[in-house]
Coordinates of C-alpha atoms and ligand atoms in Angstrom, one line a residue:
M1 CA -9.8 14.8 -46.5
T2 CA -10.8 14.4 -42.8
A3 CA -8.7 12.7 -40.1
T4 CA -11.2 9.8 -40.3
D5 CA -10.8 9.6 -44.1
N6 CA -7.0 9.5 -43.6
S7 CA -7.1 6.7 -41.1
T8 CA -9.5 4.7 -43.3
V9 CA -7.1 5.0 -46.2
R10 CA -4.2 3.9 -44.0
D11 CA -6.2 1.0 -42.6
A12 CA -7.3 -0.1 -46.1
D13 CA -3.7 0.1 -47.4
A14 CA -2.5 -2.1 -44.6
L15 CA -5.3 -4.6 -45.0
R16 CA -4.6 -4.7 -48.8
A17 CA -0.9 -5.3 -48.2
D18 CA -1.8 -8.2 -45.8
M19 CA -4.3 -9.6 -48.3
V20 CA -1.7 -9.7 -51.1
R21 CA 0.8 -11.4 -48.8
A22 CA -1.8 -14.0 -47.8
L23 CA -2.9 -14.6 -51.3
H24 CA 0.8 -15.3 -52.2
D25 CA 1.2 -17.6 -49.2
Q26 CA -1.9 -19.6 -50.2
D27 CA -0.7 -19.9 -53.8
A28 CA -3.7 -18.0 -55.1
I29 CA -1.4 -15.4 -56.5
T30 CA 1.5 -16.9 -58.4
S31 CA 2.6 -14.1 -60.8
E32 CA 4.0 -10.6 -60.4
P33 CA 1.4 -8.8 -62.6
V34 CA -1.5 -10.3 -60.6
A35 CA 0.2 -9.4 -57.3
A36 CA 0.7 -5.8 -58.6
A37 CA -2.9 -5.5 -59.7
F38 CA -4.2 -6.7 -56.3
A39 CA -1.8 -4.3 -54.5
V40 CA -3.0 -1.2 -56.3
V41 CA -6.8 -1.6 -56.8
P42 CA -8.6 -0.3 -53.7
R43 CA -11.0 -3.2 -53.1
H44 CA -13.0 -1.4 -50.4
R45 CA -14.0 1.2 -52.9
F46 CA -16.1 -1.5 -54.6
A47 CA -17.8 -2.5 -51.4
P48 CA -18.5 0.9 -49.8
E49 CA -21.3 -0.6 -47.6
A50 CA -19.1 -3.3 -46.1
P51 CA -16.8 -3.1 -43.1
L52 CA -13.1 -2.9 -44.2
D53 CA -12.1 -6.2 -42.7
L54 CA -14.9 -8.0 -44.6
A55 CA -13.9 -6.2 -47.8
Y56 CA -10.3 -7.5 -47.4
D57 CA -11.1 -11.0 -46.1
L58 CA -9.6 -13.5 -48.5
H59 CA -12.4 -16.0 -48.5
S60 CA -15.5 -13.9 -47.9
T61 CA -17.9 -12.6 -50.5
V62 CA -19.6 -9.2 -50.0
P63 CA -23.4 -9.3 -50.7
V64 CA -24.6 -6.9 -53.4
K65 CA -28.1 -8.1 -54.2
K66 CA -30.4 -10.8 -52.9
D67 CA -33.6 -12.3 -54.3
E68 CA -36.9 -12.4 -52.4
N69 CA -35.9 -15.5 -50.5
G70 CA -32.6 -14.0 -49.3
L71 CA -30.4 -15.9 -51.8
N72 CA -27.5 -14.0 -53.3
L73 CA -28.1 -12.9 -56.9
S74 CA -24.9 -10.8 -56.9
V75 CA -21.9 -10.6 -54.6
M76 CA -18.4 -9.2 -54.8
S77 CA -16.5 -12.5 -55.3
A78 CA -13.9 -13.6 -52.7
A79 CA -10.5 -12.3 -53.3
H80 CA -8.9 -15.8 -53.2
L81 CA -11.1 -17.0 -56.1
Q82 CA -10.6 -13.9 -58.1
A83 CA -6.8 -14.3 -57.8
V84 CA -7.0 -18.0 -58.8
M85 CA -9.2 -17.1 -61.9
L86 CA -7.0 -14.2 -63.0
E87 CA -3.9 -16.5 -62.8
Q88 CA -5.8 -19.1 -64.8
A89 CA -6.7 -16.4 -67.4
D90 CA -3.0 -15.4 -68.0
I91 CA -3.9 -11.9 -69.1
K92 CA -1.2 -9.9 -70.9
P93 CA -0.9 -6.1 -71.6
G94 CA -2.8 -4.9 -74.6
M95 CA -5.4 -7.7 -74.5
K96 CA -9.2 -7.2 -75.0
V97 CA -11.1 -8.9 -72.2
L98 CA -14.8 -9.5 -71.6
E99 CA -15.9 -10.1 -68.0
I100 CA -19.3 -11.7 -67.6
G101 CA -20.9 -10.7 -64.3
S102 CA -20.1 -7.2 -63.0
G103 CA -19.2 -5.7 -59.7
G104 CA -16.4 -3.4 -60.8
Y105 CA -13.5 -4.7 -58.7
N106 CA -12.5 -7.7 -60.9
A107 CA -12.9 -5.5 -64.0
A108 CA -10.5 -2.9 -62.4
L109 CA -8.0 -5.7 -61.7
I110 CA -8.3 -6.8 -65.3
Q111 CA -7.8 -3.2 -66.5
E112 CA -4.5 -3.1 -64.4
L113 CA -3.4 -6.3 -66.2
V114 CA -4.2 -5.1 -69.7
G115 CA -2.8 -1.6 -69.1
N116 CA -3.6 1.5 -71.2
D117 CA -3.5 -0.3 -74.5
G118 CA -6.0 -3.0 -73.5
V119 CA -9.8 -2.9 -73.4
V120 CA -12.0 -4.2 -70.7
T121 CA -15.8 -4.7 -71.0
T122 CA -17.9 -6.0 -68.2
V123 CA -21.5 -7.2 -68.8
D124 CA -24.3 -7.9 -66.3
I125 CA -27.9 -8.9 -66.7
D126 CA -29.1 -6.8 -63.7
R127 CA -29.5 -3.0 -64.1
D128 CA -28.8 -2.3 -60.4
V129 CA -25.6 -4.2 -60.6
V130 CA -24.4 -2.4 -63.7
D131 CA -25.3 1.0 -62.3
R132 CA -23.5 0.2 -59.1
A133 CA -20.4 -1.1 -60.9
R134 CA -20.3 2.0 -63.1
R135 CA -20.4 4.3 -60.0
C136 CA -17.7 2.3 -58.2
L137 CA -15.4 2.1 -61.3
D138 CA -15.7 5.9 -61.9
D139 CA -15.2 6.6 -58.2
A140 CA -12.0 4.5 -58.1
G141 CA -10.6 6.0 -61.3
Y142 CA -11.4 3.2 -63.7
G143 CA -13.7 5.2 -66.0
Q144 CA -12.2 3.5 -69.1
V145 CA -13.8 0.1 -68.3
K146 CA -16.9 -0.4 -70.4
T147 CA -20.1 -1.5 -68.7
V148 CA -22.9 -3.2 -70.6
L149 CA -26.4 -4.3 -69.5
A150 CA -27.3 -7.6 -71.2
D151 CA -27.9 -11.3 -70.8
A152 CA -24.4 -12.7 -71.6
E153 CA -25.9 -15.8 -73.2
A154 CA -26.0 -13.9 -76.4
G155 CA -22.4 -12.6 -75.9
V156 CA -21.3 -9.0 -76.3
P157 CA -20.6 -8.7 -80.0
D158 CA -19.7 -5.0 -80.1
D159 CA -16.1 -5.4 -78.9
A160 CA -15.6 -9.0 -80.0
P161 CA -13.3 -10.9 -80.6
Y162 CA -11.8 -11.1 -77.1
D163 CA -8.5 -12.5 -76.1
R164 CA -10.0 -13.5 -72.8
I165 CA -13.5 -14.1 -71.6
I166 CA -13.9 -14.5 -67.8
V167 CA -17.2 -15.6 -66.5
T168 CA -18.0 -14.8 -62.8
A169 CA -21.3 -16.6 -62.3
A170 CA -21.8 -20.4 -62.3
A171 CA -22.6 -21.5 -65.9
W172 CA -24.4 -24.7 -66.6
D173 CA -23.5 -24.6 -70.3
I174 CA -21.3 -22.8 -72.8
P175 CA -23.4 -20.9 -75.3
P176 CA -22.1 -20.6 -78.9
S177 CA -21.5 -16.9 -78.5
W178 CA -18.7 -17.3 -76.0
I179 CA -16.7 -19.5 -78.3
K180 CA -17.5 -17.4 -81.4
E181 CA -16.4 -14.3 -79.6
L182 CA -13.0 -15.7 -78.6
T183 CA -9.9 -15.0 -80.8
G184 CA -8.3 -18.1 -82.4
N185 CA -5.9 -18.5 -79.5
G186 CA -8.2 -17.0 -76.9
R187 CA -9.0 -18.4 -73.5
L188 CA -12.3 -18.7 -71.7
V189 CA -12.2 -19.0 -67.9
V190 CA -15.6 -20.2 -66.7
P191 CA -17.0 -21.7 -63.5
L192 CA -18.7 -24.6 -65.2
T193 CA -21.2 -26.8 -63.3
V194 CA -21.0 -30.5 -64.2
R195 CA -23.6 -32.7 -62.5
G196 CA -23.9 -30.2 -59.6
T197 CA -20.2 -29.4 -58.9
T198 CA -18.7 -26.2 -60.2
R199 CA -15.1 -25.8 -61.3
S200 CA -13.4 -22.8 -62.6
I201 CA -12.0 -24.2 -65.9
A202 CA -9.4 -22.4 -68.1
F203 CA -10.4 -23.5 -71.6
D204 CA -8.3 -22.7 -74.7
R205 CA -9.8 -22.8 -78.2
D206 CA -9.4 -26.2 -79.8
G207 CA -10.8 -26.1 -83.3
E208 CA -14.5 -25.5 -83.0
G209 CA -14.5 -26.5 -79.3
L210 CA -12.5 -26.0 -76.1
I211 CA -9.8 -27.9 -74.2
S212 CA -9.0 -27.4 -70.5
R213 CA -5.6 -26.2 -69.3
S214 CA -6.4 -26.1 -65.6
Y215 CA -9.4 -26.5 -63.3
R216 CA -10.1 -25.6 -59.6
L217 CA -13.2 -26.1 -57.5
A218 CA -15.2 -22.9 -57.2
R219 CA -18.5 -21.6 -55.8
F220 CA -20.5 -18.9 -57.5
V221 CA -23.9 -17.4 -57.7
P222 CA -25.9 -19.0 -60.5
M223 CA -26.2 -17.7 -64.0
Q224 CA -29.6 -16.1 -64.6
G225 CA -31.5 -15.6 -67.9
E226 CA -31.6 -17.9 -70.9
G227 CA -28.6 -20.0 -69.8
A228 CA -29.9 -20.7 -66.2
A229 CA -29.5 -24.3 -65.0
K230 CA -32.7 -26.4 -64.9
E231 CA -32.4 -28.8 -62.0
R232 CA -34.9 -31.0 -60.2
K233 CA -34.8 -31.1 -56.4
A234 CA -36.3 -33.5 -53.9
L235 CA -36.7 -32.0 -50.5
L236 CA -36.5 -35.2 -48.4
R237 CA -36.9 -33.7 -45.0
D238 CA -35.7 -30.6 -43.2
G239 CA -32.1 -30.0 -44.3
V240 CA -31.8 -33.0 -46.7
V241 CA -32.0 -32.4 -50.4
V242 CA -31.3 -34.5 -53.5
Q243 CA -30.9 -32.7 -56.7
T244 CA -30.0 -33.5 -60.3
D245 CA -29.9 -32.0 -63.8
D246 CA -30.0 -35.4 -65.4
E247 CA -33.5 -36.1 -66.8
R248 CA -33.0 -39.9 -66.6
V249 CA -32.6 -39.9 -62.9
P250 CA -35.8 -40.8 -60.9
L251 CA -36.5 -38.5 -58.0
N252 CA -39.3 -40.0 -56.0
T253 CA -39.4 -37.9 -52.9
K254 CA -41.7 -40.2 -50.9
A255 CA -39.8 -43.4 -51.7
L256 CA -36.4 -41.7 -51.0
N257 CA -37.7 -40.4 -47.7
Q258 CA -38.8 -43.9 -46.8
A259 CA -35.4 -45.2 -47.8
L260 CA -33.7 -42.8 -45.4
D261 CA -35.9 -44.3 -42.6
T262 CA -34.5 -47.7 -43.2
P263 CA -31.3 -48.6 -41.3
R264 CA -28.1 -47.2 -42.8
R265 CA -25.7 -49.8 -44.2
E266 CA -22.0 -49.1 -44.6
F267 CA -19.7 -50.7 -47.2
W268 CA -15.9 -50.2 -47.4
S269 CA -13.8 -50.2 -50.5
G270 CA -10.4 -50.9 -49.2
A271 CA -9.2 -48.1 -51.5
A272 CA -7.6 -44.8 -50.6
Y273 CA -9.7 -41.7 -50.4
D274 CA -8.0 -38.5 -51.4
L275 CA -8.0 -35.9 -54.2
P276 CA -11.7 -35.4 -53.7
D277 CA -12.1 -33.0 -56.7
E278 CA -11.0 -35.6 -59.3
L279 CA -12.7 -38.4 -57.5
E280 CA -16.0 -36.5 -57.5
L281 CA -15.7 -35.7 -61.2
Y282 CA -15.0 -39.4 -62.0
L283 CA -18.0 -40.5 -59.9
T284 CA -20.5 -38.1 -61.3
L285 CA -19.5 -39.1 -64.9
H286 CA -19.7 -42.8 -64.2
L287 CA -22.5 -43.4 -61.7
S288 CA -25.4 -44.9 -63.8
S289 CA -28.0 -42.6 -62.1
A290 CA -26.2 -39.6 -60.5
A291 CA -27.6 -37.0 -58.3
R292 CA -26.2 -34.8 -55.5
L293 CA -27.1 -35.2 -51.8
H294 CA -26.9 -32.1 -49.6
A295 CA -27.5 -32.0 -45.9
S296 CA -27.5 -29.1 -43.4
K297 CA -25.0 -28.9 -40.5
E298 CA -27.8 -29.7 -38.0
I299 CA -28.6 -33.0 -39.8
V300 CA -25.0 -33.9 -40.2
D301 CA -24.3 -33.1 -36.5
S302 CA -27.2 -35.3 -35.5
G303 CA -25.4 -38.2 -37.2
F304 CA -28.3 -39.0 -39.6
V305 CA -26.3 -38.1 -42.7
E306 CA -22.5 -38.2 -43.2
T307 CA -20.3 -35.1 -43.2
S308 CA -19.5 -35.7 -46.9
A309 CA -23.0 -34.3 -47.7
L310 CA -22.3 -30.9 -46.1
L311 CA -21.0 -29.4 -49.4
G312 CA -22.9 -31.9 -51.5
V313 CA -21.8 -35.5 -52.4
P314 CA -22.4 -37.6 -55.5
A315 CA -25.3 -40.0 -54.8
L316 CA -26.5 -43.0 -56.7
V317 CA -30.2 -43.0 -56.8
S318 CA -32.8 -45.5 -57.8
E319 CA -36.6 -45.4 -57.5
D320 CA -36.5 -46.4 -53.8
S321 CA -32.9 -46.4 -52.6
I322 CA -29.9 -44.1 -52.3
A323 CA -26.1 -44.6 -51.8
Y324 CA -23.4 -42.0 -51.3
R325 CA -19.7 -41.7 -50.5
T326 CA -18.2 -41.5 -47.1
R327 CA -14.7 -42.1 -45.6
R328 CA -12.9 -43.4 -42.5
E329 CA -9.4 -43.2 -41.2
N330 CA -7.2 -46.0 -42.4
E331 CA -5.1 -46.9 -39.4
D332 CA -2.8 -49.3 -41.3
T333 CA -1.8 -47.0 -44.1
G334 CA -2.6 -43.5 -42.7
G335 CA -4.9 -41.3 -44.6
F336 CA -8.5 -42.4 -45.4
E337 CA -10.4 -45.3 -46.9
S338 CA -13.4 -44.6 -49.1
G339 CA -16.7 -46.2 -48.5
V340 CA -20.4 -46.0 -49.1
V341 CA -23.5 -45.4 -47.0
A342 CA -26.7 -46.8 -48.5
H343 CA -30.4 -46.9 -47.6
G344 CA -33.4 -48.7 -49.0
P345 CA -34.3 -52.1 -50.5
Q346 CA -31.6 -51.8 -53.2
A347 CA -28.9 -50.6 -50.8
E348 CA -26.5 -53.5 -51.5
A349 CA -26.8 -53.3 -55.3
L350 CA -26.2 -49.6 -55.3
A351 CA -23.3 -49.8 -52.9
D352 CA -21.8 -52.5 -55.1
E353 CA -21.8 -50.3 -58.2
Y354 CA -20.5 -47.3 -56.2
L355 CA -17.7 -49.4 -54.6
K356 CA -16.5 -50.6 -58.0
L357 CA -16.1 -47.0 -59.1
L358 CA -14.2 -46.0 -55.9
R359 CA -11.8 -48.9 -56.5
R360 CA -11.3 -48.3 -60.2
W361 CA -10.6 -44.6 -59.6
A362 CA -8.0 -45.4 -56.9
E363 CA -6.3 -48.0 -59.1
N364 CA -6.2 -46.1 -62.4
H365 CA -6.7 -42.4 -62.0
R366 CA -5.6 -41.2 -58.6
C367 CA -3.5 -38.3 -59.7
R368 CA -3.8 -34.5 -59.2
G369 CA -4.8 -32.8 -62.5
A370 CA -5.6 -36.2 -64.0
A371 CA -8.6 -34.9 -66.0
T372 CA -8.6 -33.1 -69.3
I373 CA -12.0 -31.5 -69.9
R374 CA -13.2 -30.8 -73.4
F375 CA -16.3 -28.9 -74.6
L376 CA -17.5 -30.2 -77.9
P377 CA -20.2 -27.8 -79.3
G378 CA -23.1 -29.0 -81.5
P379 CA -26.2 -31.1 -81.5
A380 CA -26.5 -34.2 -79.2
P381 CA -24.8 -37.2 -80.7
S382 CA -27.0 -40.3 -81.1
T383 CA -25.0 -42.1 -78.4
L384 CA -23.2 -40.2 -75.8
P385 CA -19.5 -41.1 -75.5
E386 CA -18.3 -42.6 -72.2
N387 CA -17.0 -40.0 -69.7
S388 CA -19.3 -37.2 -71.0
V389 CA -22.3 -35.2 -70.0
L390 CA -24.9 -33.8 -72.3
K391 CA -25.5 -30.0 -72.3
R392 CA -27.9 -27.9 -74.3
H393 CA -25.2 -26.5 -76.6
G394 CA -22.8 -29.5 -76.8
I395 CA -21.2 -32.1 -74.6
V396 CA -18.6 -31.9 -71.8
A397 CA -16.2 -34.8 -72.3
V398 CA -13.4 -35.8 -69.9
S399 CA -10.4 -37.9 -70.5
W400 CA -8.1 -39.3 -67.8
H401 CA -4.4 -39.7 -67.8
Ligands
SAM501 C1 -20.4 -13.0 -58.4 S1 -21.3 -11.7 -59.2 C2 -20.0 -10.9 -60.1 C3 -18.8 -10.5 -59.3 C4 -17.9 -9.5 -60.0 N1 -17.3 -10.0 -61.2 C5 -16.9 -8.9 -59.0 O1 -16.1 -8.1 -59.5 O2 -16.8 -9.3 -57.9 C6 -22.2 -12.5 -60.5 C7 -22.9 -11.6 -61.4 O3 -23.4 -12.4 -62.5 C8 -24.5 -11.7 -63.0 N2 -25.2 -12.6 -64.0 C9 -25.9 -13.7 -63.7 N3 -26.4 -14.2 -64.9 C10 -26.0 -13.4 -65.9 C11 -26.2 -13.4 -67.3 N4 -26.9 -14.3 -67.9 N5 -25.6 -12.4 -68.0 C12 -24.8 -11.4 -67.4 N6 -24.7 -11.4 -66.1 C13 -25.2 -12.3 -65.3 C14 -25.3 -11.4 -61.7 O4 -26.3 -10.4 -61.9 C15 -24.2 -11.1 -60.8 O5 -24.1 -9.7 -60.6

């Protein structure tokens, strides 16, 4: 080993120790086994092209492969998110685990958690990614992890059933194979996209279906292949996009652009704005015609669209009008008050519907962890129950407590 190699190893060891401490401090790591796995697996060996400080940054992904437009197809996921998901998965020694979406690092962490008596299989749809993961795993001493090239929509039957399945790409749906390949008391941790927002959900088997034990907001590269999401997008103007996966929602680009040209109108709910994750889930399930409004930083900085649209905000859309959530400081009570910005001829009617939901949520459901999410597989029911969203392989149903 050269002097440079020695100092790289020392730097990486120090950065890794800092990373583990910070993941603890930020409550991403909450258990001893997960801390031990992060402390031992050399993360930089799975990102050999990246500078050490990027490889060990808590919240950064490391690019692995991009499409022809420069969008990420594969990345090494951020350490913070990996820690959160491994805690959600509650992996024990001796378990059999399937990881969907490969890179090598997360599979190595899982191998540490299951130990020598456990089995880890990682599957990816992309040959380059599988080959790279294989090389990194062998190089870092995790030759026992199995790598498979396949579209995970059909599952990986050879090693099934699995005690845990961890999905590391944003899934729009839950194909039957993932439930079928879980043991009776198995757990599926999946970044599931519901009406445009992705949450990492820990689901346990519940009869034929699944019931959530925890959920956290998460961002992932999209699932490719058979299970890829089919969304419609309206590009309203540079940096403003409205998108939806709900076939019933009208997306009339010209009329919505005209709506944005009409003066903005603000309406205030008088209700508190906080716990945005639960609020957004509630809104997207109850808005009669729900889409998601995204705006670039330049457009937000120009004051044309509210900051809430930077990461995407639930929007209520009609043929010619649009309304979306905003907030302002509440000087009387502290914190924030929720409100609505609306444009177009039906601005008032849309704002009225939106405000009712903001108030109802604040009165009845404003509580961290208030949602229980179920996945009920099977054909579409003749009428969709309240609080649910139709998928290809079943419905996502949410109850509030
Ligand atoms: C965020 S990366 C995986 C990160 C990895 N788990 C790690 O250790 O950091 C997501 C991966 O999912 C893969 N993927 C997307 N759709 C897939 C599918 N249908 N089946 C299997 N893999 C898929 C992509 O090719 C990509 O490599």
